[in-house]
CSV table of N, CA and C in Angstrom, one decimal:
chain,number,residue,atom,x,y,z
A,1053,UNK,N,1.7,-1.4,5.8
A,1053,UNK,CA,1.1,-2.1,4.7
A,1053,UNK,C,-0.4,-1.8,4.7
A,1054,UNK,N,-1.0,-1.7,5.8
A,1054,UNK,CA,-2.4,-1.4,5.9
A,1054,UNK,C,-2.8,0.0,5.3
A,1055,UNK,N,-1.9,1.0,5.7
A,1055,UNK,CA,-2.2,2.4,5.2
A,1055,UNK,C,-2.1,2.4,3.7
A,1056,UNK,N,-1.1,1.8,3.1
A,1056,UNK,CA,-1.0,1.8,1.6
A,1056,UNK,C,-2.2,1.1,1.0
A,1057,UNK,N,-2.6,0.0,1.6
A,1057,UNK,CA,-3.7,-0.8,1.1
A,1057,UNK,C,-5.0,0.1,1.1
A,1058,UNK,N,-5.2,0.8,2.2
A,1058,UNK,CA,-6.3,1.7,2.3
A,1058,UNK,C,-6.4,2.7,1.2
A,1059,UNK,N,-5.2,3.3,0.9
A,1059,UNK,CA,-5.2,4.3,-0.2
A,1059,UNK,C,-5.5,3.7,-1.5
A,1060,UNK,N,-4.9,2.5,-1.8
A,1060,UNK,CA,-5.1,1.9,-3.1
A,1060,UNK,C,-6.6,1.5,-3.2
A,1061,UNK,N,-7.2,1.1,-2.2
A,1061,UNK,CA,-8.6,0.7,-2.2
A,1061,UNK,C,-9.5,1.9,-2.4
A,1062,UNK,N,-9.2,3.0,-1.8
A,1062,UNK,CA,-10.1,4.2,-1.9
A,1062,UNK,C,-9.9,5.0,-3.1
A,1063,UNK,N,-8.8,4.9,-3.7
A,1063,UNK,CA,-8.4,5.7,-4.9
A,1063,UNK,C,-9.3,5.5,-6.1
A,1064,UNK,N,-9.6,6.5,-6.9
A,1064,UNK,CA,-10.3,6.4,-8.1
A,1064,UNK,C,-9.6,5.4,-9.0
A,1065,UNK,N,-10.3,4.3,-9.4
A,1065,UNK,CA,-9.7,3.3,-10.2
A,1065,UNK,C,-9.4,3.6,-11.6
A,1066,UNK,N,-9.9,4.8,-12.0
A,1066,UNK,CA,-9.7,5.3,-13.4
A,1066,UNK,C,-8.5,6.2,-13.5
A,1067,UNK,N,-7.9,6.6,-12.4
A,1067,UNK,CA,-6.8,7.5,-12.4
A,1067,UNK,C,-5.5,6.9,-11.9
A,1068,UNK,N,-4.4,7.4,-12.4
A,1068,UNK,CA,-3.1,6.9,-12.0
A,1068,UNK,C,-2.9,7.3,-10.5
A,1069,UNK,N,-2.1,6.5,-9.8
A,1069,UNK,CA,-1.9,6.6,-8.4
A,1069,UNK,C,-0.5,6.4,-8.0
A,1070,UNK,N,0.1,7.2,-7.2
A,1070,UNK,CA,1.5,7.0,-6.7
A,1070,UNK,C,1.3,6.9,-5.2
A,1071,UNK,N,1.8,5.8,-4.6
A,1071,UNK,CA,1.8,5.5,-3.2
A,1071,UNK,C,3.2,5.5,-2.7
A,1072,UNK,N,3.5,6.3,-1.6
A,1072,UNK,CA,4.8,6.4,-1.0
A,1072,UNK,C,4.7,5.6,0.3
A,1073,UNK,N,5.7,4.7,0.5
A,1073,UNK,CA,5.7,3.8,1.7
A,1073,UNK,C,7.1,3.5,2.1
A,1074,UNK,N,7.3,3.3,3.4
A,1074,UNK,CA,8.6,2.9,3.9
A,1074,UNK,C,8.5,1.4,4.2
A,1075,UNK,N,7.5,0.7,3.8
A,1075,UNK,CA,7.3,-0.7,4.0
A,1075,UNK,C,8.0,-1.5,2.9
A,1076,UNK,N,9.2,-1.9,3.1
A,1076,UNK,CA,9.9,-2.7,2.1
A,1076,UNK,C,9.3,-4.0,1.8
A,1077,UNK,N,8.6,-4.6,2.8
A,1077,UNK,CA,7.9,-5.9,2.6
A,1077,UNK,C,6.8,-5.7,1.6
A,1078,UNK,N,6.1,-4.6,1.7
A,1078,UNK,CA,5.0,-4.3,0.8
A,1078,UNK,C,5.6,-4.2,-0.6
A,1079,UNK,N,6.6,-3.5,-0.8
A,1079,UNK,CA,7.2,-3.3,-2.1
A,1079,UNK,C,7.7,-4.6,-2.7
A,1080,UNK,N,8.4,-5.4,-1.9
A,1080,UNK,CA,8.9,-6.7,-2.3
A,1080,UNK,C,7.8,-7.7,-2.8
A,1081,UNK,N,6.7,-7.7,-2.0
A,1081,UNK,CA,5.6,-8.6,-2.3
A,1081,UNK,C,4.9,-8.1,-3.6
A,1082,UNK,N,4.7,-6.8,-3.8
A,1082,UNK,CA,4.1,-6.3,-5.0
A,1082,UNK,C,5.0,-6.6,-6.2
A,1083,UNK,N,6.3,-6.4,-6.1
A,1083,UNK,CA,7.2,-6.7,-7.2
A,1083,UNK,C,7.2,-8.2,-7.5
A,1084,UNK,N,7.1,-9.1,-6.6
A,1084,UNK,CA,7.0,-10.5,-6.9
A,1084,UNK,C,5.7,-10.8,-7.5
A,1085,UNK,N,4.7,-10.2,-7.1
A,1085,UNK,CA,3.3,-10.4,-7.6
A,1085,UNK,C,3.3,-10.0,-9.1
A,1086,UNK,N,3.8,-8.8,-9.4
A,1086,UNK,CA,3.8,-8.3,-10.8
A,1086,UNK,C,4.6,-9.2,-11.7
A,1087,UNK,N,5.7,-9.9,-11.2
A,1087,UNK,CA,6.5,-10.8,-12.0
A,1087,UNK,C,5.8,-12.2,-12.1
A,1088,UNK,N,4.8,-12.4,-11.3
A,1088,UNK,CA,4.1,-13.7,-11.4
A,1088,UNK,C,4.7,-14.8,-10.5
A,1089,UNK,N,5.7,-14.4,-9.7
A,1089,UNK,CA,6.3,-15.4,-8.9
A,1089,UNK,C,6.0,-15.3,-7.4
A,1090,UNK,N,4.8,-14.8,-7.1
A,1090,UNK,CA,4.4,-14.7,-5.7
A,1090,UNK,C,2.9,-15.2,-5.6
A,1091,UNK,N,2.7,-16.2,-4.8
A,1091,UNK,CA,1.3,-16.6,-4.5
A,1091,UNK,C,1.2,-16.6,-3.0
A,1092,UNK,N,0.5,-15.7,-2.4
A,1092,UNK,CA,0.4,-15.7,-1.0
A,1092,UNK,C,-0.4,-17.0,-0.5
A,1093,UNK,N,0.2,-17.5,0.6
A,1093,UNK,CA,-0.5,-18.6,1.3
A,1093,UNK,C,-0.8,-18.2,2.7
A,1094,UNK,N,-2.1,-18.4,3.0
A,1094,UNK,CA,-2.6,-17.9,4.3
A,1094,UNK,C,-1.7,-18.3,5.5
A,1095,UNK,N,-1.2,-19.5,5.5
A,1095,UNK,CA,-0.5,-20.0,6.7
A,1095,UNK,C,1.0,-19.4,6.7
A,1096,UNK,N,1.4,-18.8,5.6
A,1096,UNK,CA,2.8,-18.3,5.5
A,1096,UNK,C,2.9,-16.8,5.7
A,1097,UNK,N,1.8,-16.1,5.5
A,1097,UNK,CA,1.8,-14.7,5.5
A,1097,UNK,C,1.2,-14.1,6.7
A,1098,UNK,N,1.9,-13.2,7.4
A,1098,UNK,CA,1.5,-12.5,8.6
A,1098,UNK,C,0.3,-11.6,8.3
A,1099,UNK,N,0.3,-11.0,7.2
A,1099,UNK,CA,-0.7,-10.0,6.8
A,1099,UNK,C,-1.6,-10.5,5.7
A,1100,UNK,N,-2.0,-11.7,5.8
A,1100,UNK,CA,-2.8,-12.3,4.8
A,1100,UNK,C,-4.0,-11.5,4.4
A,1101,UNK,N,-4.8,-11.1,5.4
A,1101,UNK,CA,-6.0,-10.4,5.2
A,1101,UNK,C,-5.7,-9.1,4.4
A,1102,UNK,N,-4.7,-8.4,4.7
A,1102,UNK,CA,-4.4,-7.1,4.1
A,1102,UNK,C,-3.9,-7.4,2.6
A,1103,UNK,N,-3.1,-8.4,2.5
A,1103,UNK,CA,-2.6,-8.8,1.1
A,1103,UNK,C,-3.7,-9.1,0.2
A,1104,UNK,N,-4.6,-9.9,0.6
A,1104,UNK,CA,-5.8,-10.2,-0.2
A,1104,UNK,C,-6.5,-9.0,-0.7
A,1105,UNK,N,-6.7,-8.0,0.1
A,1105,UNK,CA,-7.4,-6.8,-0.2
A,1105,UNK,C,-6.6,-6.0,-1.2
A,1106,UNK,N,-5.3,-5.9,-0.9
A,1106,UNK,CA,-4.4,-5.1,-1.7
A,1106,UNK,C,-4.3,-5.7,-3.1
A,1107,UNK,N,-4.0,-6.9,-3.2
A,1107,UNK,CA,-3.9,-7.5,-4.6
A,1107,UNK,C,-5.1,-7.5,-5.4
A,1108,UNK,N,-6.3,-7.6,-4.7
A,1108,UNK,CA,-7.6,-7.5,-5.4
A,1108,UNK,C,-7.7,-6.1,-6.0
A,1109,UNK,N,-7.4,-5.1,-5.1
A,1109,UNK,CA,-7.5,-3.7,-5.6
A,1109,UNK,C,-6.6,-3.4,-6.7
A,1110,UNK,N,-5.4,-3.9,-6.7
A,1110,UNK,CA,-4.4,-3.7,-7.7
A,1110,UNK,C,-4.9,-4.4,-9.0
A,1111,UNK,N,-5.4,-5.6,-8.9
A,1111,UNK,CA,-6.0,-6.3,-10.1
A,1111,UNK,C,-7.1,-5.4,-10.8
A,1112,UNK,N,-8.0,-4.9,-9.9
A,1112,UNK,CA,-9.1,-4.1,-10.4
A,1112,UNK,C,-8.6,-2.8,-11.1
A,1113,UNK,N,-7.6,-2.2,-10.5
A,1113,UNK,CA,-7.0,-0.9,-11.0
A,1113,UNK,C,-6.4,-1.2,-12.4
A,1114,UNK,N,-5.6,-2.3,-12.4
A,1114,UNK,CA,-5.0,-2.7,-13.7
A,1114,UNK,C,-6.0,-3.0,-14.8
A,1115,UNK,N,-7.0,-3.7,-14.4
A,1115,UNK,CA,-8.1,-4.0,-15.4
A,1115,UNK,C,-8.8,-2.8,-15.9
A,1116,UNK,N,-8.9,-1.7,-15.0
A,1116,UNK,CA,-9.5,-0.5,-15.4
A,1116,UNK,C,-8.6,0.4,-16.2
A,1117,UNK,N,-7.3,0.0,-16.3
A,1117,UNK,CA,-6.3,0.8,-17.1
A,1117,UNK,C,-5.6,1.8,-16.3
A,1118,UNK,N,-5.7,1.8,-15.0
A,1118,UNK,CA,-5.1,2.8,-14.1
A,1118,UNK,C,-3.7,2.3,-13.7
A,1119,UNK,N,-2.7,3.2,-13.8
A,1119,UNK,CA,-1.4,2.8,-13.4
A,1119,UNK,C,-1.2,3.1,-11.9
A,1120,UNK,N,-0.6,2.1,-11.2
A,1120,UNK,CA,-0.3,2.3,-9.8
A,1120,UNK,C,1.2,2.2,-9.6
A,1121,UNK,N,1.8,3.2,-9.0
A,1121,UNK,CA,3.2,3.3,-8.8
A,1121,UNK,C,3.4,3.3,-7.3
A,1122,UNK,N,4.2,2.3,-6.8
A,1122,UNK,CA,4.5,2.3,-5.3
A,1122,UNK,C,6.0,2.6,-5.2
A,1123,UNK,N,6.2,3.7,-4.4
A,1123,UNK,CA,7.6,4.2,-4.2
A,1123,UNK,C,8.0,4.0,-2.8
A,1124,UNK,N,9.2,3.4,-2.7
A,1124,UNK,CA,9.8,3.2,-1.3
A,1124,UNK,C,10.5,4.5,-0.9
A,1125,UNK,N,10.2,4.9,0.4
A,1125,UNK,CA,10.9,6.0,0.9
A,1125,UNK,C,11.7,5.5,2.2
A,1126,UNK,N,12.9,6.0,2.4
A,1126,UNK,CA,13.7,5.5,3.5
A,1126,UNK,C,13.0,5.9,4.8
A,1127,UNK,N,12.9,4.9,5.7
A,1127,UNK,CA,12.4,5.1,7.0
A,1127,UNK,C,13.5,5.7,7.8
A,1128,UNK,N,13.4,7.0,8.0
A,1128,UNK,CA,14.5,7.7,8.6
A,1128,UNK,C,13.9,8.8,9.5
A,1129,UNK,N,14.2,8.9,10.7
A,1129,UNK,CA,13.7,9.9,11.6
A,1129,UNK,C,14.2,11.2,11.1
A,1130,UNK,N,13.3,12.2,11.0
A,1130,UNK,CA,13.7,13.5,10.6
A,1130,UNK,C,13.2,13.8,9.1
A,1131,UNK,N,13.0,12.7,8.4
A,1131,UNK,CA,12.5,12.9,7.0
A,1131,UNK,C,11.0,13.4,7.1
A,1132,UNK,N,10.8,14.6,6.6
A,1132,UNK,CA,9.4,15.2,6.7
A,1132,UNK,C,8.3,14.3,6.1
A,1133,UNK,N,8.5,13.7,4.9
A,1133,UNK,CA,7.5,12.9,4.4
A,1133,UNK,C,7.3,11.6,5.2
A,1134,UNK,N,8.4,11.0,5.6
A,1134,UNK,CA,8.3,9.8,6.4
A,1134,UNK,C,7.6,10.0,7.8
A,1135,UNK,N,8.0,11.1,8.4
A,1135,UNK,CA,7.4,11.5,9.7
A,1135,UNK,C,5.9,11.7,9.6
A,1136,UNK,N,5.5,12.4,8.5
A,1136,UNK,CA,4.0,12.6,8.3
A,1136,UNK,C,3.3,11.3,8.0
A,1137,UNK,N,3.9,10.4,7.3
A,1137,UNK,CA,3.3,9.1,7.0
A,1137,UNK,C,3.2,8.3,8.3
A,1138,UNK,N,4.2,8.3,9.1
A,1138,UNK,CA,4.2,7.6,10.4
A,1138,UNK,C,3.1,8.1,11.3
A,1139,UNK,N,3.0,9.4,11.3
A,1139,UNK,CA,1.9,10.0,12.2
A,1139,UNK,C,0.5,9.7,11.7
A,1140,UNK,N,0.3,9.7,10.4
A,1140,UNK,CA,-1.0,9.3,9.8
A,1140,UNK,C,-1.2,7.8,10.1
A,1141,UNK,N,-0.2,7.0,10.0
A,1141,UNK,CA,-0.4,5.5,10.3
A,1141,UNK,C,-0.8,5.3,11.7
A,1142,UNK,N,-0.1,6.1,12.6
A,1142,UNK,CA,-0.4,6.0,14.1
A,1142,UNK,C,-1.8,6.4,14.4
A,1143,UNK,N,-2.3,7.5,13.7
A,1143,UNK,CA,-3.7,7.9,13.9
A,1143,UNK,C,-4.6,6.9,13.4
A,1144,UNK,N,-4.3,6.3,12.3
A,1144,UNK,CA,-5.2,5.3,11.7
A,1144,UNK,C,-5.3,4.0,12.6
A,1145,UNK,N,-4.2,3.7,13.3
A,1145,UNK,CA,-4.3,2.5,14.2
A,1145,UNK,C,-5.1,2.8,15.4
A,1146,UNK,N,-5.3,4.0,15.7
A,1146,UNK,CA,-6.1,4.3,17.0
A,1146,UNK,C,-7.5,4.7,16.7
A,1147,UNK,N,-7.9,4.8,15.4
A,1147,UNK,CA,-9.2,5.3,15.1
A,1147,UNK,C,-9.9,4.4,14.0
A,1148,UNK,N,-11.2,4.3,14.1
A,1148,UNK,CA,-12.0,3.7,13.0
A,1148,UNK,C,-12.3,4.7,11.9
A,1149,UNK,N,-12.1,5.9,12.2
A,1149,UNK,CA,-12.4,7.0,11.2
A,1149,UNK,C,-11.1,7.5,10.6
A,1150,UNK,N,-10.7,6.9,9.6
A,1150,UNK,CA,-9.4,7.3,9.0
A,1150,UNK,C,-9.6,8.4,8.0
A,1151,UNK,N,-8.8,9.5,8.2
A,1151,UNK,CA,-8.8,10.6,7.3
A,1151,UNK,C,-7.4,10.9,6.9
A,1152,UNK,N,-7.3,11.3,5.6
A,1152,UNK,CA,-6.0,11.6,5.1
A,1152,UNK,C,-6.1,12.7,4.0
A,1153,UNK,N,-5.0,13.3,3.6
A,1153,UNK,CA,-5.0,14.3,2.5
A,1153,UNK,C,-4.4,13.6,1.3
A,1154,UNK,N,-5.0,13.8,0.1
A,1154,UNK,CA,-4.4,13.4,-1.1
A,1154,UNK,C,-3.4,14.3,-1.5
A,1155,UNK,N,-2.2,13.8,-1.9
A,1155,UNK,CA,-1.1,14.7,-2.4
A,1155,UNK,C,-1.3,14.7,-3.9
A,1156,UNK,N,-1.3,15.9,-4.4
A,1156,UNK,CA,-1.5,16.1,-5.9
A,1156,UNK,C,-0.3,16.9,-6.4
A,1157,UNK,N,0.1,16.6,-7.6
A,1157,UNK,CA,1.2,17.3,-8.2
A,1157,UNK,C,0.8,18.0,-9.4
């Protein structure tokens, strides 16, 4: 959830963004939030601090007119995209200097 949040926060708020994640919890929370039936409560949420940052960034992106698409990818050993995402997340957990490559199509 933290890696996806970092990407959303750092992305240009005037351009569309697609985020690929294997975090089903993230996807479920964002889906509930977009439907208006999710209000995070600090005492109930394990990742409260991350959620607050993510939802604020999503609100700002929406207000700026930028589309944000979050795509779930199966967490499966051997999937090239998932393995790369896991490696990047592991590096991010061990370092204060997070670096990543933007994927463009």
